[in-house]
């Protein structure tokens, strides 16, 4: 084969990366025996790998001497290049490990505004005591976010999760009821039936979130009746939905709210015989399971949901379960 052909073959085939660190150890120790011991390899195997590298270079890299081996001129040139290559690779590895380490401690969670305020935030201090290096980013929104573009790790959703990219399970249900304030009820008597809802001031969602109305009303009859009434009657429409609590507290009308959250806000329930429940789903990205911190946070949330099932279900659901 011609020299040109040999050079072409070497360019096409190329040496394996692990040959260069092996060569570097031999060059540093000056002995194939000592290098083999340090590398945990047999001497014949190491010698064979070095010959592979020499064939690629097309020149001898070592002279054998009584004390071991000594670098040829080509070996000295390769040692300088190899040292620079290994230093650059170690720097890359250290930088990558630092960046991966930072992201590994960060957990991004998306949940509804109400769940974030009344359920998730009260548990953050306890979670951080268990994991002092934990960093959290919380996205409080009722809208379903794009999991990939927001790089979310854990998603807590109500109702049908509608997400094929996530895995998880149903961890409970949250009961909804109709609420108002003493201020509003002082002005107007509470409705005696759902049919009287259109005669009241109702707090509804704005037109920019029609998907919420269609999704929830499609699942539960009470949602359908309340949303229909809010379109017919005098309604205050507010987004985001978390502000429905404040609007109800200000006496602006009746609102359809989660029972445990509305009770925590000091609101008054009307038509307590009417309730509805939505499932709560604890979901995660399958890829995020590779991060230990994400797995630990997910297990913590799963345990906390198990403890909170009765509270989330509300008084009506608990009473029904007991009967």
Short mmCIF file of C-alpha atoms in Angstrom, two decimals, residues 62-295:
data_model
loop_
_atom_site.label_atom_id
_atom_site.label_comp_id
_atom_site.label_asym_id
_atom_site.label_seq_id
_atom_site.Cartn_x
_atom_site.Cartn_y
_atom_site.Cartn_z
CA UNK A 62 9.32 4.32 22.75
CA UNK A 63 12.83 2.98 22.94
CA UNK A 64 13.22 0.05 25.27
CA UNK A 65 16.01 0.60 27.82
CA UNK A 66 17.19 -1.34 30.86
CA UNK A 67 15.10 0.78 33.24
CA UNK A 68 11.95 0.56 31.12
CA UNK A 69 11.12 2.72 28.11
CA UNK A 70 12.21 6.11 26.84
CA UNK A 71 10.28 8.36 24.47
CA UNK A 72 11.37 8.74 20.86
CA UNK A 73 11.15 12.17 19.23
CA UNK A 74 7.71 11.24 17.88
CA UNK A 75 6.79 10.06 21.38
CA UNK A 76 7.83 13.40 22.89
CA UNK A 77 5.77 15.28 20.32
CA UNK A 78 2.75 13.06 20.99
CA UNK A 79 3.19 13.44 24.76
CA UNK A 80 2.92 17.23 24.45
CA UNK A 81 -0.21 16.96 22.31
CA UNK A 82 -1.71 14.27 24.53
CA UNK A 83 -1.09 16.29 27.71
CA UNK A 84 -2.85 19.29 26.18
CA UNK A 85 -5.71 17.06 25.00
CA UNK A 86 -6.15 15.42 28.42
CA UNK A 87 -6.01 18.78 30.21
CA UNK A 88 -8.69 20.17 27.88
CA UNK A 89 -10.85 17.07 28.36
CA UNK A 90 -10.52 17.24 32.14
CA UNK A 91 -11.54 20.90 32.02
CA UNK A 92 -14.54 20.01 29.89
CA UNK A 93 -15.46 17.20 32.26
CA UNK A 94 -15.17 19.48 35.31
CA UNK A 95 -17.29 22.17 33.66
CA UNK A 96 -19.90 19.61 32.61
CA UNK A 97 -19.98 18.08 36.07
CA UNK A 98 -20.46 21.52 37.60
CA UNK A 99 -23.30 22.38 35.23
CA UNK A 100 -24.96 18.99 35.62
CA UNK A 101 -24.53 19.26 39.40
CA UNK A 102 -26.33 22.60 39.47
CA UNK A 103 -29.26 21.31 37.40
CA UNK A 104 -29.36 18.08 39.40
CA UNK A 105 -30.22 20.09 42.54
CA UNK A 106 -32.93 22.10 40.77
CA UNK A 107 -36.50 20.77 40.59
CA UNK A 108 -39.10 22.58 38.48
CA UNK A 109 -42.72 22.03 39.53
CA UNK A 110 -45.90 23.22 37.86
CA UNK A 111 -49.18 23.31 39.82
CA UNK A 112 -52.40 25.30 39.87
CA UNK A 113 -52.39 28.60 41.73
CA UNK A 114 -54.64 27.27 44.48
CA UNK A 115 -52.63 24.11 45.04
CA UNK A 116 -49.43 26.13 45.06
CA UNK A 117 -50.68 28.62 47.65
CA UNK A 118 -52.66 26.36 49.97
CA UNK A 119 -50.96 22.97 49.63
CA UNK A 120 -47.49 23.17 48.09
CA UNK A 121 -46.00 26.29 49.70
CA UNK A 122 -46.83 25.18 53.28
CA UNK A 123 -44.70 22.08 52.67
CA UNK A 124 -41.65 23.71 51.10
CA UNK A 125 -39.87 24.49 54.38
CA UNK A 126 -40.15 20.88 55.52
CA UNK A 127 -38.95 19.69 52.12
CA UNK A 128 -35.90 21.95 52.24
CA UNK A 129 -35.02 20.70 55.71
CA UNK A 130 -34.86 17.21 54.25
CA UNK A 131 -32.75 18.38 51.28
CA UNK A 132 -30.69 21.45 52.15
CA UNK A 133 -29.12 21.69 48.67
CA UNK A 134 -32.51 21.64 46.93
CA UNK A 135 -33.36 24.52 44.59
CA UNK A 136 -36.98 24.95 43.52
CA UNK A 137 -38.71 26.74 40.68
CA UNK A 138 -42.51 26.78 41.00
CA UNK A 139 -44.82 27.62 38.11
CA UNK A 140 -48.25 28.45 39.52
CA UNK A 141 -50.81 28.36 36.72
CA UNK A 142 -54.05 26.61 35.88
CA UNK A 143 -53.01 26.49 32.22
CA UNK A 144 -51.28 23.34 30.99
CA UNK A 145 -47.70 24.32 30.22
CA UNK A 146 -45.43 22.85 27.60
CA UNK A 147 -43.38 20.35 29.58
CA UNK A 148 -40.43 20.27 27.18
CA UNK A 149 -39.98 24.01 26.53
CA UNK A 150 -40.26 24.83 30.26
CA UNK A 151 -38.04 21.88 31.23
CA UNK A 152 -40.53 20.88 33.94
CA UNK A 153 -39.73 17.93 36.20
CA UNK A 154 -42.98 17.48 38.14
CA UNK A 155 -46.52 18.53 37.22
CA UNK A 156 -49.53 18.57 39.57
CA UNK A 157 -52.78 18.76 37.65
CA UNK A 158 -56.50 18.62 38.32
CA UNK A 159 -58.85 16.66 36.12
CA UNK A 160 -57.74 14.67 33.08
CA UNK A 161 -53.95 15.12 32.77
CA UNK A 162 -54.07 15.13 28.92
CA UNK A 163 -50.32 14.56 28.68
CA UNK A 164 -48.72 11.63 26.93
CA UNK A 165 -45.17 12.74 27.71
CA UNK A 166 -45.68 12.37 31.46
CA UNK A 167 -45.97 9.38 33.76
CA UNK A 168 -47.53 9.29 37.20
CA UNK A 169 -50.70 8.47 39.03
CA UNK A 170 -53.86 9.83 40.61
CA UNK A 171 -53.04 10.88 44.18
CA UNK A 172 -56.45 12.04 45.35
CA UNK A 173 -59.41 14.25 44.53
CA UNK A 174 -60.35 17.79 45.46
CA UNK A 175 -63.93 18.82 46.19
CA UNK A 176 -65.43 22.02 44.79
CA UNK A 177 -68.36 24.01 46.11
CA UNK A 178 -69.97 27.41 45.67
CA UNK A 179 -68.70 30.15 47.99
CA UNK A 180 -69.32 33.75 48.84
CA UNK A 181 -68.59 36.16 51.68
CA UNK A 182 -70.63 37.47 54.61
CA UNK A 183 -70.41 40.87 52.92
CA UNK A 184 -72.20 39.63 49.79
CA UNK A 185 -74.75 37.59 51.71
CA UNK A 186 -75.61 40.63 53.83
CA UNK A 187 -76.77 42.30 50.64
CA UNK A 188 -78.43 39.33 48.97
CA UNK A 189 -79.87 36.10 50.38
CA UNK A 190 -78.04 32.95 49.41
CA UNK A 191 -79.52 31.00 46.48
CA UNK A 192 -81.80 28.14 47.48
CA UNK A 193 -81.12 26.08 44.35
CA UNK A 194 -78.82 25.97 41.34
CA UNK A 195 -81.64 27.36 39.21
CA UNK A 196 -81.30 30.68 41.09
CA UNK A 197 -77.63 31.12 40.15
CA UNK A 198 -78.36 33.32 37.09
CA UNK A 199 -80.08 35.78 39.42
CA UNK A 200 -76.83 36.32 41.35
CA UNK A 201 -73.54 38.03 40.70
CA UNK A 202 -71.17 35.27 39.67
CA UNK A 203 -67.40 35.25 39.44
CA UNK A 204 -66.31 33.54 36.24
CA UNK A 205 -63.29 33.10 34.02
CA UNK A 206 -62.35 35.45 31.20
CA UNK A 207 -62.74 34.61 27.53
CA UNK A 208 -59.01 33.97 27.11
CA UNK A 209 -59.30 30.69 29.01
CA UNK A 210 -62.22 28.95 27.25
CA UNK A 211 -60.39 25.64 27.41
CA UNK A 212 -60.79 25.62 31.19
CA UNK A 213 -64.53 26.07 30.94
CA UNK A 214 -64.97 23.39 28.30
CA UNK A 215 -62.65 20.92 30.02
CA UNK A 216 -64.12 21.26 33.50
CA UNK A 217 -67.74 21.49 32.44
CA UNK A 218 -67.25 18.42 30.31
CA UNK A 219 -66.17 16.43 33.35
CA UNK A 220 -68.54 17.54 36.10
CA UNK A 221 -72.16 18.70 35.95
CA UNK A 222 -71.78 21.36 38.66
CA UNK A 223 -69.08 23.09 36.62
CA UNK A 224 -71.32 23.09 33.55
CA UNK A 225 -74.22 24.62 35.48
CA UNK A 226 -72.09 27.28 37.11
CA UNK A 227 -70.33 28.30 33.89
CA UNK A 228 -73.64 28.43 32.02
CA UNK A 229 -75.15 30.60 34.75
CA UNK A 230 -72.14 32.93 34.75
CA UNK A 231 -72.69 33.56 31.04
CA UNK A 232 -76.39 34.29 31.57
CA UNK A 233 -76.27 36.29 34.79
CA UNK A 234 -74.37 39.33 35.95
CA UNK A 235 -70.81 38.11 36.22
CA UNK A 236 -67.39 39.43 37.08
CA UNK A 237 -64.86 37.59 34.97
CA UNK A 238 -61.33 37.47 36.34
CA UNK A 239 -58.02 35.87 35.41
CA UNK A 240 -55.95 34.31 36.80
CA UNK A 241 -58.38 32.08 38.68
CA UNK A 242 -56.52 32.48 41.98
CA UNK A 243 -58.08 35.96 42.16
CA UNK A 244 -61.55 34.42 42.43
CA UNK A 245 -60.88 33.95 46.15
CA UNK A 246 -60.17 37.65 46.61
CA UNK A 247 -63.12 38.66 44.46
CA UNK A 248 -65.44 36.50 46.56
CA UNK A 249 -63.94 37.91 49.77
CA UNK A 250 -64.64 41.44 48.50
CA UNK A 251 -68.31 40.55 48.14
CA UNK A 252 -68.34 40.68 44.33
CA UNK A 253 -70.40 37.52 43.98
CA UNK A 254 -70.48 33.74 44.15
CA UNK A 255 -67.49 31.67 43.07
CA UNK A 256 -66.94 27.98 42.38
CA UNK A 257 -63.89 27.11 44.46
CA UNK A 258 -62.06 24.16 46.00
CA UNK A 259 -63.59 23.48 49.41
CA UNK A 260 -60.40 23.27 51.49
CA UNK A 261 -58.91 26.40 49.92
CA UNK A 262 -62.08 28.47 50.25
CA UNK A 263 -62.45 27.40 53.89
CA UNK A 264 -58.86 28.48 54.53
CA UNK A 265 -59.73 31.89 53.03
CA UNK A 266 -62.67 32.25 55.46
CA UNK A 267 -65.36 32.19 52.76
CA UNK A 268 -68.92 31.00 53.33
CA UNK A 269 -70.32 28.03 51.49
CA UNK A 270 -73.74 28.25 49.86
CA UNK A 271 -75.74 25.34 48.47
CA UNK A 272 -73.60 22.87 50.45
CA UNK A 273 -75.65 19.98 49.14
CA UNK A 274 -74.09 20.54 45.73
CA UNK A 275 -70.46 19.59 45.22
CA UNK A 276 -68.14 18.22 42.59
CA UNK A 277 -64.74 16.56 42.65
CA UNK A 278 -61.76 16.64 40.32
CA UNK A 279 -58.93 14.12 40.39
CA UNK A 280 -55.46 15.29 41.33
CA UNK A 281 -52.60 13.83 39.31
CA UNK A 282 -48.95 13.84 40.33
CA UNK A 283 -46.99 13.55 37.09
CA UNK A 284 -43.34 13.62 36.15
CA UNK A 285 -41.11 13.46 33.14
CA UNK A 286 -39.69 9.98 32.75
CA UNK A 287 -36.25 11.42 31.88
CA UNK A 288 -36.14 13.38 35.12
CA UNK A 289 -36.04 10.13 37.09
CA UNK A 290 -32.32 10.05 36.33
CA UNK A 291 -31.87 12.91 38.80
CA UNK A 292 -31.88 11.70 42.41
CA UNK A 293 -33.17 15.02 43.77
CA UNK A 294 -36.18 14.90 41.45
CA UNK A 295 -36.95 11.34 42.56
#
